[in-house]
Amino acid sequence: MKKLVVILYRGCLLMLGLCLHLSCGKDTGNDRDAAQNDFISAMQDEAYLGDAKSTLQVGGSDALPSLSGTSSLNVDKIYGDSVTVAVIVNLPKGDGFTLGIPGKQQGKNWNATFKGGTFSIKENGKMEGKVSDGNKEFTWDGYLSNDSAILTIRMKYLIADGNIPASSILTTKMTLNRAQSDTQDNMTNCNNVLWETRPVFNLYNGGVDLIRVPICHS
């Protein structure tokens, strides 16, 4: 009789442990689903790739002829809710620019706060903001969806930079589509897109970060 009681007791403990295990597994799954419903999880797997057209208005004169090239937008350097949005613009003859914008997610929203302003990507896809670093004033305006993006970045020279006089404005318009794989043809005249680590200008501290970005290999 005593042996039977011990066996039944052990069986109850086994069933209790199994129930707790199943319960914990179910709750963990729900927590995981909730955690993935945010800006980073929506952005980190694929980049946005496409065209770029840049126009420079020198001082108060008329704009110079536009230059066409390629562009990309992706995220990297993810630490908790902190994440950097990287913008790469490649123009002919090695021209173009890079921007790494460190910010934080708040649910499906992303914000980057600087002494000279803010950038944001709202849950509804609206991209807006203006930031001044003392030498240049950056503004961006656009819209981001799950499969495409349009973005205009304006860079105003507050002081002269080489042959570019103060008050000049570089306007770059980007038309982007969401990549489906590392090798899909998503850039103009590009047969192979691979992820590589490249130096990117950090808009927050004025330095350079090594950031994983999509690179076209024709």
mmCIF file with all atom_site columns, N, CA and C in Angstrom, residues 11-73:
data_model
loop_
_atom_site.group_PDB
_atom_site.id
_atom_site.type_symbol
_atom_site.label_atom_id
_atom_site.label_alt_id
_atom_site.label_comp_id
_atom_site.label_asym_id
_atom_site.label_entity_id
_atom_site.label_seq_id
_atom_site.pdbx_PDB_ins_code
_atom_site.Cartn_x
_atom_site.Cartn_y
_atom_site.Cartn_z
_atom_site.occupancy
_atom_site.B_iso_or_equiv
_atom_site.pdbx_formal_charge
_atom_site.auth_seq_id
_atom_site.auth_comp_id
_atom_site.auth_asym_id
_atom_site.auth_atom_id
_atom_site.pdbx_PDB_model_num
ATOM 1   N N  . GLY A 1 11 ? 3.753  10.149 -9.717  1.00 0.00 ? 11 GLY A N  1
ATOM 2   C CA . GLY A 1 11 ? 3.004  10.393 -10.945 1.00 0.00 ? 11 GLY A CA 1
ATOM 3   C C  . GLY A 1 11 ? 2.356  11.754 -10.954 1.00 0.00 ? 11 GLY A C  1
ATOM 4   N N  . CYS A 1 12 ? 1.833  12.169 -9.795  1.00 0.00 ? 12 CYS A N  1
ATOM 5   C CA . CYS A 1 12 ? 1.225  13.505 -9.695  1.00 0.00 ? 12 CYS A CA 1
ATOM 6   C C  . CYS A 1 12 ? 2.261  14.594 -9.920  1.00 0.00 ? 12 CYS A C  1
ATOM 7   N N  . LEU A 1 13 ? 3.461  14.408 -9.353  1.00 0.00 ? 13 LEU A N  1
ATOM 8   C CA . LEU A 1 13 ? 4.531  15.391 -9.548  1.00 0.00 ? 13 LEU A CA 1
ATOM 9   C C  . LEU A 1 13 ? 4.917  15.493 -11.022 1.00 0.00 ? 13 LEU A C  1
ATOM 10  N N  . LEU A 1 14 ? 4.962  14.335 -11.698 1.00 0.00 ? 14 LEU A N  1
ATOM 11  C CA . LEU A 1 14 ? 5.299  14.323 -13.114 1.00 0.00 ? 14 LEU A CA 1
ATOM 12  C C  . LEU A 1 14 ? 4.264  15.075 -13.933 1.00 0.00 ? 14 LEU A C  1
ATOM 13  N N  . MET A 1 15 ? 2.985  14.835 -13.666 1.00 0.00 ? 15 MET A N  1
ATOM 14  C CA . MET A 1 15 ? 1.914  15.521 -14.379 1.00 0.00 ? 15 MET A CA 1
ATOM 15  C C  . MET A 1 15 ? 1.932  17.013 -14.104 1.00 0.00 ? 15 MET A C  1
ATOM 16  N N  . LEU A 1 16 ? 2.214  17.389 -12.843 1.00 0.00 ? 16 LEU A N  1
ATOM 17  C CA . LEU A 1 16 ? 2.278  18.803 -12.481 1.00 0.00 ? 16 LEU A CA 1
ATOM 18  C C  . LEU A 1 16 ? 3.414  19.495 -13.221 1.00 0.00 ? 16 LEU A C  1
ATOM 19  N N  . GLY A 1 17 ? 4.578  18.812 -13.286 1.00 0.00 ? 17 GLY A N  1
ATOM 20  C CA . GLY A 1 17 ? 5.717  19.389 -13.997 1.00 0.00 ? 17 GLY A CA 1
ATOM 21  C C  . GLY A 1 17 ? 5.421  19.552 -15.476 1.00 0.00 ? 17 GLY A C  1
ATOM 22  N N  . LEU A 1 18 ? 4.735  18.569 -16.075 1.00 0.00 ? 18 LEU A N  1
ATOM 23  C CA . LEU A 1 18 ? 4.382  18.641 -17.486 1.00 0.00 ? 18 LEU A CA 1
ATOM 24  C C  . LEU A 1 18 ? 3.435  19.792 -17.757 1.00 0.00 ? 18 LEU A C  1
ATOM 25  N N  . CYS A 1 19 ? 2.454  19.970 -16.887 1.00 0.00 ? 19 CYS A N  1
ATOM 26  C CA . CYS A 1 19 ? 1.496  21.076 -17.041 1.00 0.00 ? 19 CYS A CA 1
ATOM 27  C C  . CYS A 1 19 ? 2.197  22.425 -16.944 1.00 0.00 ? 19 CYS A C  1
ATOM 28  N N  . LEU A 1 20 ? 3.102  22.541 -15.965 1.00 0.00 ? 20 LEU A N  1
ATOM 29  C CA . LEU A 1 20 ? 3.838  23.797 -15.813 1.00 0.00 ? 20 LEU A CA 1
ATOM 30  C C  . LEU A 1 20 ? 4.693  24.076 -17.037 1.00 0.00 ? 20 LEU A C  1
ATOM 31  N N  . HIS A 1 21 ? 5.321  23.025 -17.580 1.00 0.00 ? 21 HIS A N  1
ATOM 32  C CA . HIS A 1 21 ? 6.160  23.182 -18.765 1.00 0.00 ? 21 HIS A CA 1
ATOM 33  C C  . HIS A 1 21 ? 5.350  23.669 -19.961 1.00 0.00 ? 21 HIS A C  1
ATOM 34  N N  . LEU A 1 22 ? 4.202  23.062 -20.188 1.00 0.00 ? 22 LEU A N  1
ATOM 35  C CA . LEU A 1 22 ? 3.350  23.469 -21.298 1.00 0.00 ? 22 LEU A CA 1
ATOM 36  C C  . LEU A 1 22 ? 2.840  24.879 -21.106 1.00 0.00 ? 22 LEU A C  1
ATOM 37  N N  . SER A 1 23 ? 2.490  25.217 -19.880 1.00 0.00 ? 23 SER A N  1
ATOM 38  C CA . SER A 1 23 ? 1.989  26.555 -19.586 1.00 0.00 ? 23 SER A CA 1
ATOM 39  C C  . SER A 1 23 ? 3.051  27.594 -19.828 1.00 0.00 ? 23 SER A C  1
ATOM 40  N N  . CYS A 1 24 ? 4.277  27.312 -19.335 1.00 0.00 ? 24 CYS A N  1
ATOM 41  C CA . CYS A 1 24 ? 5.369  28.267 -19.526 1.00 0.00 ? 24 CYS A CA 1
ATOM 42  C C  . CYS A 1 24 ? 5.706  28.420 -20.999 1.00 0.00 ? 24 CYS A C  1
ATOM 43  N N  . GLY A 1 25 ? 5.692  27.296 -21.736 1.00 0.00 ? 25 GLY A N  1
ATOM 44  C CA . GLY A 1 25 ? 5.988  27.380 -23.159 1.00 0.00 ? 25 GLY A CA 1
ATOM 45  C C  . GLY A 1 25 ? 4.981  28.232 -23.889 1.00 0.00 ? 25 GLY A C  1
ATOM 46  N N  . LYS A 1 26 ? 3.724  28.122 -23.523 1.00 0.00 ? 26 LYS A N  1
ATOM 47  C CA . LYS A 1 26 ? 2.683  28.909 -24.176 1.00 0.00 ? 26 LYS A CA 1
ATOM 48  C C  . LYS A 1 26 ? 2.856  30.385 -23.891 1.00 0.00 ? 26 LYS A C  1
ATOM 49  N N  . ASP A 1 27 ? 3.129  30.749 -22.641 1.00 0.00 ? 27 ASP A N  1
ATOM 50  C CA . ASP A 1 27 ? 3.319  32.155 -22.286 1.00 0.00 ? 27 ASP A CA 1
ATOM 51  C C  . ASP A 1 27 ? 4.532  32.735 -22.983 1.00 0.00 ? 27 ASP A C  1
ATOM 52  N N  . THR A 1 28 ? 5.610  31.946 -23.066 1.00 0.00 ? 28 THR A N  1
ATOM 53  C CA . THR A 1 28 ? 6.823  32.424 -23.725 1.00 0.00 ? 28 THR A CA 1
ATOM 54  C C  . THR A 1 28 ? 6.555  32.724 -25.184 1.00 0.00 ? 28 THR A C  1
ATOM 55  N N  . GLY A 1 29 ? 5.773  31.865 -25.824 1.00 0.00 ? 29 GLY A N  1
ATOM 56  C CA . GLY A 1 29 ? 5.443  32.108 -27.223 1.00 0.00 ? 29 GLY A CA 1
ATOM 57  C C  . GLY A 1 29 ? 4.684  33.403 -27.403 1.00 0.00 ? 29 GLY A C  1
ATOM 58  N N  . ASN A 1 30 ? 3.719  33.659 -26.507 1.00 0.00 ? 30 ASN A N  1
ATOM 59  C CA . ASN A 1 30 ? 2.962  34.902 -26.592 1.00 0.00 ? 30 ASN A CA 1
ATOM 60  C C  . ASN A 1 30 ? 3.860  36.110 -26.381 1.00 0.00 ? 30 ASN A C  1
ATOM 61  N N  . ASP A 1 31 ? 4.794  36.003 -25.422 1.00 0.00 ? 31 ASP A N  1
ATOM 62  C CA . ASP A 1 31 ? 5.717  37.101 -25.182 1.00 0.00 ? 31 ASP A CA 1
ATOM 63  C C  . ASP A 1 31 ? 6.593  37.337 -26.399 1.00 0.00 ? 31 ASP A C  1
ATOM 64  N N  . ARG A 1 32 ? 7.025  36.243 -27.057 1.00 0.00 ? 32 ARG A N  1
ATOM 65  C CA . ARG A 1 32 ? 7.871  36.384 -28.224 1.00 0.00 ? 32 ARG A CA 1
ATOM 66  C C  . ARG A 1 32 ? 7.122  37.069 -29.353 1.00 0.00 ? 32 ARG A C  1
ATOM 67  N N  . ASP A 1 33 ? 5.861  36.675 -29.563 1.00 0.00 ? 33 ASP A N  1
ATOM 68  C CA . ASP A 1 33 ? 5.063  37.310 -30.603 1.00 0.00 ? 33 ASP A CA 1
ATOM 69  C C  . ASP A 1 33 ? 4.901  38.795 -30.337 1.00 0.00 ? 33 ASP A C  1
ATOM 70  N N  . ALA A 1 34 ? 4.678  39.150 -29.075 1.00 0.00 ? 34 ALA A N  1
ATOM 71  C CA . ALA A 1 34 ? 4.509  40.557 -28.727 1.00 0.00 ? 34 ALA A CA 1
ATOM 72  C C  . ALA A 1 34 ? 5.796  41.327 -28.943 1.00 0.00 ? 34 ALA A C  1
ATOM 73  N N  . ALA A 1 35 ? 6.946  40.697 -28.624 1.00 0.00 ? 35 ALA A N  1
ATOM 74  C CA . ALA A 1 35 ? 8.228  41.375 -28.764 1.00 0.00 ? 35 ALA A CA 1
ATOM 75  C C  . ALA A 1 35 ? 8.573  41.619 -30.225 1.00 0.00 ? 35 ALA A C  1
ATOM 76  N N  . GLN A 1 36 ? 8.115  40.747 -31.120 1.00 0.00 ? 36 GLN A N  1
ATOM 77  C CA . GLN A 1 36 ? 8.429  40.894 -32.534 1.00 0.00 ? 36 GLN A CA 1
ATOM 78  C C  . GLN A 1 36 ? 7.576  41.954 -33.203 1.00 0.00 ? 36 GLN A C  1
ATOM 79  N N  . ASN A 1 37 ? 6.570  42.435 -32.538 1.00 0.00 ? 37 ASN A N  1
ATOM 80  C CA . ASN A 1 37 ? 5.664  43.416 -33.116 1.00 0.00 ? 37 ASN A CA 1
ATOM 81  C C  . ASN A 1 37 ? 6.194  44.821 -32.844 1.00 0.00 ? 37 ASN A C  1
ATOM 82  N N  . ASP A 1 38 ? 7.402  45.117 -33.382 1.00 0.00 ? 38 ASP A N  1
ATOM 83  C CA . ASP A 1 38 ? 8.014  46.413 -33.140 1.00 0.00 ? 38 ASP A CA 1
ATOM 84  C C  . ASP A 1 38 ? 8.809  46.854 -34.365 1.00 0.00 ? 38 ASP A C  1
ATOM 85  N N  . PHE A 1 39 ? 9.417  48.040 -34.288 1.00 0.00 ? 39 PHE A N  1
ATOM 86  C CA . PHE A 1 39 ? 10.133 48.621 -35.423 1.00 0.00 ? 39 PHE A CA 1
ATOM 87  C C  . PHE A 1 39 ? 11.316 47.761 -35.845 1.00 0.00 ? 39 PHE A C  1
ATOM 88  N N  . ILE A 1 40 ? 12.128 47.337 -34.888 1.00 0.00 ? 40 ILE A N  1
ATOM 89  C CA . ILE A 1 40 ? 13.343 46.593 -35.211 1.00 0.00 ? 40 ILE A CA 1
ATOM 90  C C  . ILE A 1 40 ? 13.027 45.280 -35.905 1.00 0.00 ? 40 ILE A C  1
ATOM 91  N N  . SER A 1 41 ? 12.096 44.505 -35.361 1.00 0.00 ? 41 SER A N  1
ATOM 92  C CA . SER A 1 41 ? 11.775 43.209 -35.954 1.00 0.00 ? 41 SER A CA 1
ATOM 93  C C  . SER A 1 41 ? 11.193 43.362 -37.352 1.00 0.00 ? 41 SER A C  1
ATOM 94  N N  . ALA A 1 42 ? 10.528 44.476 -37.615 1.00 0.00 ? 42 ALA A N  1
ATOM 95  C CA . ALA A 1 42 ? 9.964  44.714 -38.944 1.00 0.00 ? 42 ALA A CA 1
ATOM 96  C C  . ALA A 1 42 ? 11.026 45.141 -39.952 1.00 0.00 ? 42 ALA A C  1
ATOM 97  N N  . MET A 1 43 ? 12.159 45.673 -39.465 1.00 0.00 ? 43 MET A N  1
ATOM 98  C CA . MET A 1 43 ? 13.160 46.261 -40.354 1.00 0.00 ? 43 MET A CA 1
ATOM 99  C C  . MET A 1 43 ? 14.427 45.433 -40.511 1.00 0.00 ? 43 MET A C  1
ATOM 100 N N  . GLN A 1 44 ? 14.764 44.572 -39.556 1.00 0.00 ? 44 GLN A N  1
ATOM 101 C CA . GLN A 1 44 ? 16.124 44.043 -39.500 1.00 0.00 ? 44 GLN A CA 1
ATOM 102 C C  . GLN A 1 44 ? 16.437 42.959 -40.523 1.00 0.00 ? 44 GLN A C  1
ATOM 103 N N  . ASP A 1 45 ? 15.462 42.314 -41.110 1.00 0.00 ? 45 ASP A N  1
ATOM 104 C CA . ASP A 1 45 ? 15.741 41.179 -41.980 1.00 0.00 ? 45 ASP A CA 1
ATOM 105 C C  . ASP A 1 45 ? 16.058 41.565 -43.421 1.00 0.00 ? 45 ASP A C  1
ATOM 106 N N  . GLU A 1 46 ? 15.510 42.662 -43.909 1.00 0.00 ? 46 GLU A N  1
ATOM 107 C CA . GLU A 1 46 ? 15.681 43.038 -45.306 1.00 0.00 ? 46 GLU A CA 1
ATOM 108 C C  . GLU A 1 46 ? 15.911 44.534 -45.440 1.00 0.00 ? 46 GLU A C  1
ATOM 109 N N  . ALA A 1 47 ? 16.696 44.917 -46.447 1.00 0.00 ? 47 ALA A N  1
ATOM 110 C CA . ALA A 1 47 ? 16.962 46.330 -46.714 1.00 0.00 ? 47 ALA A CA 1
ATOM 111 C C  . ALA A 1 47 ? 15.998 46.857 -47.770 1.00 0.00 ? 47 ALA A C  1
ATOM 112 N N  . TYR A 1 48 ? 15.956 48.175 -47.884 1.00 0.00 ? 48 TYR A N  1
ATOM 113 C CA . TYR A 1 48 ? 15.245 48.851 -48.970 1.00 0.00 ? 48 TYR A CA 1
ATOM 114 C C  . TYR A 1 48 ? 16.291 49.320 -49.974 1.00 0.00 ? 48 TYR A C  1
ATOM 115 N N  . LEU A 1 49 ? 16.096 48.970 -51.250 1.00 0.00 ? 49 LEU A N  1
ATOM 116 C CA . LEU A 1 49 ? 17.070 49.268 -52.297 1.00 0.00 ? 49 LEU A CA 1
ATOM 117 C C  . LEU A 1 49 ? 16.393 49.965 -53.460 1.00 0.00 ? 49 LEU A C  1
ATOM 118 N N  . GLY A 1 50 ? 17.125 50.862 -54.127 1.00 0.00 ? 50 GLY A N  1
ATOM 119 C CA . GLY A 1 50 ? 16.509 51.519 -55.270 1.00 0.00 ? 50 GLY A CA 1
ATOM 120 C C  . GLY A 1 50 ? 17.354 52.609 -55.880 1.00 0.00 ? 50 GLY A C  1
ATOM 121 N N  . ASP A 1 51 ? 16.674 53.598 -56.455 1.00 0.00 ? 51 ASP A N  1
ATOM 122 C CA . ASP A 1 51 ? 17.314 54.675 -57.199 1.00 0.00 ? 51 ASP A CA 1
ATOM 123 C C  . ASP A 1 51 ? 17.496 55.916 -56.342 1.00 0.00 ? 51 ASP A C  1
ATOM 124 N N  . ALA A 1 52 ? 18.388 56.787 -56.797 1.00 0.00 ? 52 ALA A N  1
ATOM 125 C CA . ALA A 1 52 ? 18.594 58.087 -56.161 1.00 0.00 ? 52 ALA A CA 1
ATOM 126 C C  . ALA A 1 52 ? 18.849 59.125 -57.241 1.00 0.00 ? 52 ALA A C  1
ATOM 127 N N  . LYS A 1 53 ? 18.344 60.324 -57.018 1.00 0.00 ? 53 LYS A N  1
ATOM 128 C CA . LYS A 1 53 ? 18.619 61.445 -57.914 1.00 0.00 ? 53 LYS A CA 1
ATOM 129 C C  . LYS A 1 53 ? 18.970 62.650 -57.053 1.00 0.00 ? 53 LYS A C  1
ATOM 130 N N  . SER A 1 54 ? 20.186 63.172 -57.234 1.00 0.00 ? 54 SER A N  1
ATOM 131 C CA . SER A 1 54 ? 20.674 64.288 -56.426 1.00 0.00 ? 54 SER A CA 1
ATOM 132 C C  . SER A 1 54 ? 20.840 65.538 -57.282 1.00 0.00 ? 54 SER A C  1
ATOM 133 N N  . THR A 1 55 ? 20.418 66.670 -56.720 1.00 0.00 ? 55 THR A N  1
ATOM 134 C CA . THR A 1 55 ? 20.533 67.960 -57.393 1.00 0.00 ? 55 THR A CA 1
ATOM 135 C C  . THR A 1 55 ? 21.158 68.961 -56.431 1.00 0.00 ? 55 THR A C  1
ATOM 136 N N  . LEU A 1 56 ? 22.195 69.664 -56.890 1.00 0.00 ? 56 LEU A N  1
ATOM 137 C CA . LEU A 1 56 ? 22.879 70.656 -56.059 1.00 0.00 ? 56 LEU A CA 1
ATOM 138 C C  . LEU A 1 56 ? 22.536 72.059 -56.534 1.00 0.00 ? 56 LEU A C  1
ATOM 139 N N  . GLN A 1 57 ? 21.977 72.847 -55.624 1.00 0.00 ? 57 GLN A N  1
ATOM 140 C CA . GLN A 1 57 ? 21.747 74.267 -55.877 1.00 0.00 ? 57 GLN A CA 1
ATOM 141 C C  . GLN A 1 57 ? 22.885 75.026 -55.200 1.00 0.00 ? 57 GLN A C  1
ATOM 142 N N  . VAL A 1 58 ? 23.748 75.635 -55.995 1.00 0.00 ? 58 VAL A N  1
ATOM 143 C CA . VAL A 1 58 ? 24.950 76.286 -55.482 1.00 0.00 ? 58 VAL A CA 1
ATOM 144 C C  . VAL A 1 58 ? 24.622 77.706 -55.057 1.00 0.00 ? 58 VAL A C  1
ATOM 145 N N  . GLY A 1 59 ? 24.720 77.977 -53.757 1.00 0.00 ? 59 GLY A N  1
ATOM 146 C CA . GLY A 1 59 ? 24.402 79.306 -53.244 1.00 0.00 ? 59 GLY A CA 1
ATOM 147 C C  . GLY A 1 59 ? 22.996 79.706 -53.647 1.00 0.00 ? 59 GLY A C  1
ATOM 148 N N  . GLY A 1 60 ? 22.864 80.891 -54.177 1.00 0.00 ? 60 GLY A N  1
ATOM 149 C CA . GLY A 1 60 ? 21.553 81.365 -54.624 1.00 0.00 ? 60 GLY A CA 1
ATOM 150 C C  . GLY A 1 60 ? 21.338 81.196 -56.106 1.00 0.00 ? 60 GLY A C  1
ATOM 151 N N  . SER A 1 61 ? 22.224 80.433 -56.779 1.00 0.00 ? 61 SER A N  1
ATOM 152 C CA . SER A 1 61 ? 22.116 80.261 -58.224 1.00 0.00 ? 61 SER A CA 1
ATOM 153 C C  . SER A 1 61 ? 21.161 79.136 -58.572 1.00 0.00 ? 61 SER A C  1
ATOM 154 N N  . ASP A 1 62 ? 20.985 78.938 -59.875 1.00 0.00 ? 62 ASP A N  1
ATOM 155 C CA . ASP A 1 62 ? 20.135 77.846 -60.334 1.00 0.00 ? 62 ASP A CA 1
ATOM 156 C C  . ASP A 1 62 ? 20.787 76.500 -60.028 1.00 0.00 ? 62 ASP A C  1
ATOM 157 N N  . ALA A 1 63 ? 19.973 75.465 -60.014 1.00 0.00 ? 63 ALA A N  1
ATOM 158 C CA . ALA A 1 63 ? 20.472 74.125 -59.699 1.00 0.00 ? 63 ALA A CA 1
ATOM 159 C C  . ALA A 1 63 ? 21.323 73.574 -60.838 1.00 0.00 ? 63 ALA A C  1
ATOM 160 N N  . LEU A 1 64 ? 22.340 72.826 -60.483 1.00 0.00 ? 64 LEU A N  1
ATOM 161 C CA . LEU A 1 64 ? 23.162 72.134 -61.466 1.00 0.00 ? 64 LEU A CA 1
ATOM 162 C C  . LEU A 1 64 ? 22.405 70.918 -61.992 1.00 0.00 ? 64 LEU A C  1
ATOM 163 N N  . PRO A 1 65 ? 22.844 70.342 -63.120 1.00 0.00 ? 65 PRO A N  1
ATOM 164 C CA . PRO A 1 65 ? 22.182 69.136 -63.629 1.00 0.00 ? 65 PRO A CA 1
ATOM 165 C C  . PRO A 1 65 ? 22.177 68.016 -62.587 1.00 0.00 ? 65 PRO A C  1
ATOM 166 N N  . SER A 1 66 ? 21.102 67.261 -62.557 1.00 0.00 ? 66 SER A N  1
ATOM 167 C CA . SER A 1 66 ? 20.957 66.187 -61.574 1.00 0.00 ? 66 SER A CA 1
ATOM 168 C C  . SER A 1 66 ? 21.884 65.020 -61.891 1.00 0.00 ? 66 SER A C  1
ATOM 169 N N  . LEU A 1 67 ? 22.266 64.302 -60.847 1.00 0.00 ? 67 LEU A N  1
ATOM 170 C CA . LEU A 1 67 ? 23.034 63.073 -60.977 1.00 0.00 ? 67 LEU A CA 1
ATOM 171 C C  . LEU A 1 67 ? 22.175 61.912 -60.484 1.00 0.00 ? 67 LEU A C  1
ATOM 172 N N  . SER A 1 68 ? 22.148 60.827 -61.251 1.00 0.00 ? 68 SER A N  1
ATOM 173 C CA . SER A 1 68 ? 21.355 59.656 -60.879 1.00 0.00 ? 68 SER A CA 1
ATOM 174 C C  . SER A 1 68 ? 22.260 58.528 -60.424 1.00 0.00 ? 68 SER A C  1
ATOM 175 N N  . GLY A 1 69 ? 21.807 57.793 -59.427 1.00 0.00 ? 69 GLY A N  1
ATOM 176 C CA . GLY A 1 69 ? 22.585 56.678 -58.908 1.00 0.00 ? 69 GLY A CA 1
ATOM 177 C C  . GLY A 1 69 ? 21.704 55.696 -58.173 1.00 0.00 ? 69 GLY A C  1
ATOM 178 N N  . THR A 1 70 ? 22.267 55.043 -57.175 1.00 0.00 ? 70 THR A N  1
ATOM 179 C CA . THR A 1 70 ? 21.540 54.052 -56.390 1.00 0.00 ? 70 THR A CA 1
ATOM 180 C C  . THR A 1 70 ? 21.521 54.457 -54.924 1.00 0.00 ? 70 THR A C  1
ATOM 181 N N  . SER A 1 71 ? 20.622 53.840 -54.175 1.00 0.00 ? 71 SER A N  1
ATOM 182 C CA . SER A 1 71 ? 20.509 54.168 -52.749 1.00 0.00 ? 71 SER A CA 1
ATOM 183 C C  . SER A 1 71 ? 19.979 52.966 -51.985 1.00 0.00 ? 71 SER A C  1
ATOM 184 N N  . SER A 1 72 ? 20.151 53.020 -50.677 1.00 0.00 ? 72 SER A N  1
ATOM 185 C CA . SER A 1 72 ? 19.633 51.955 -49.819 1.00 0.00 ? 72 SER A CA 1
ATOM 186 C C  . SER A 1 72 ? 19.315 52.510 -48.444 1.00 0.00 ? 72 SER A C  1
ATOM 187 N N  . LEU A 1 73 ? 18.449 51.795 -47.733 1.00 0.00 ? 73 LEU A N  1
ATOM 188 C CA . LEU A 1 73 ? 18.078 52.131 -46.361 1.00 0.00 ? 73 LEU A CA 1
ATOM 189 C C  . LEU A 1 73 ? 17.941 50.827 -45.590 1.00 0.00 ? 73 LEU A C  1
#
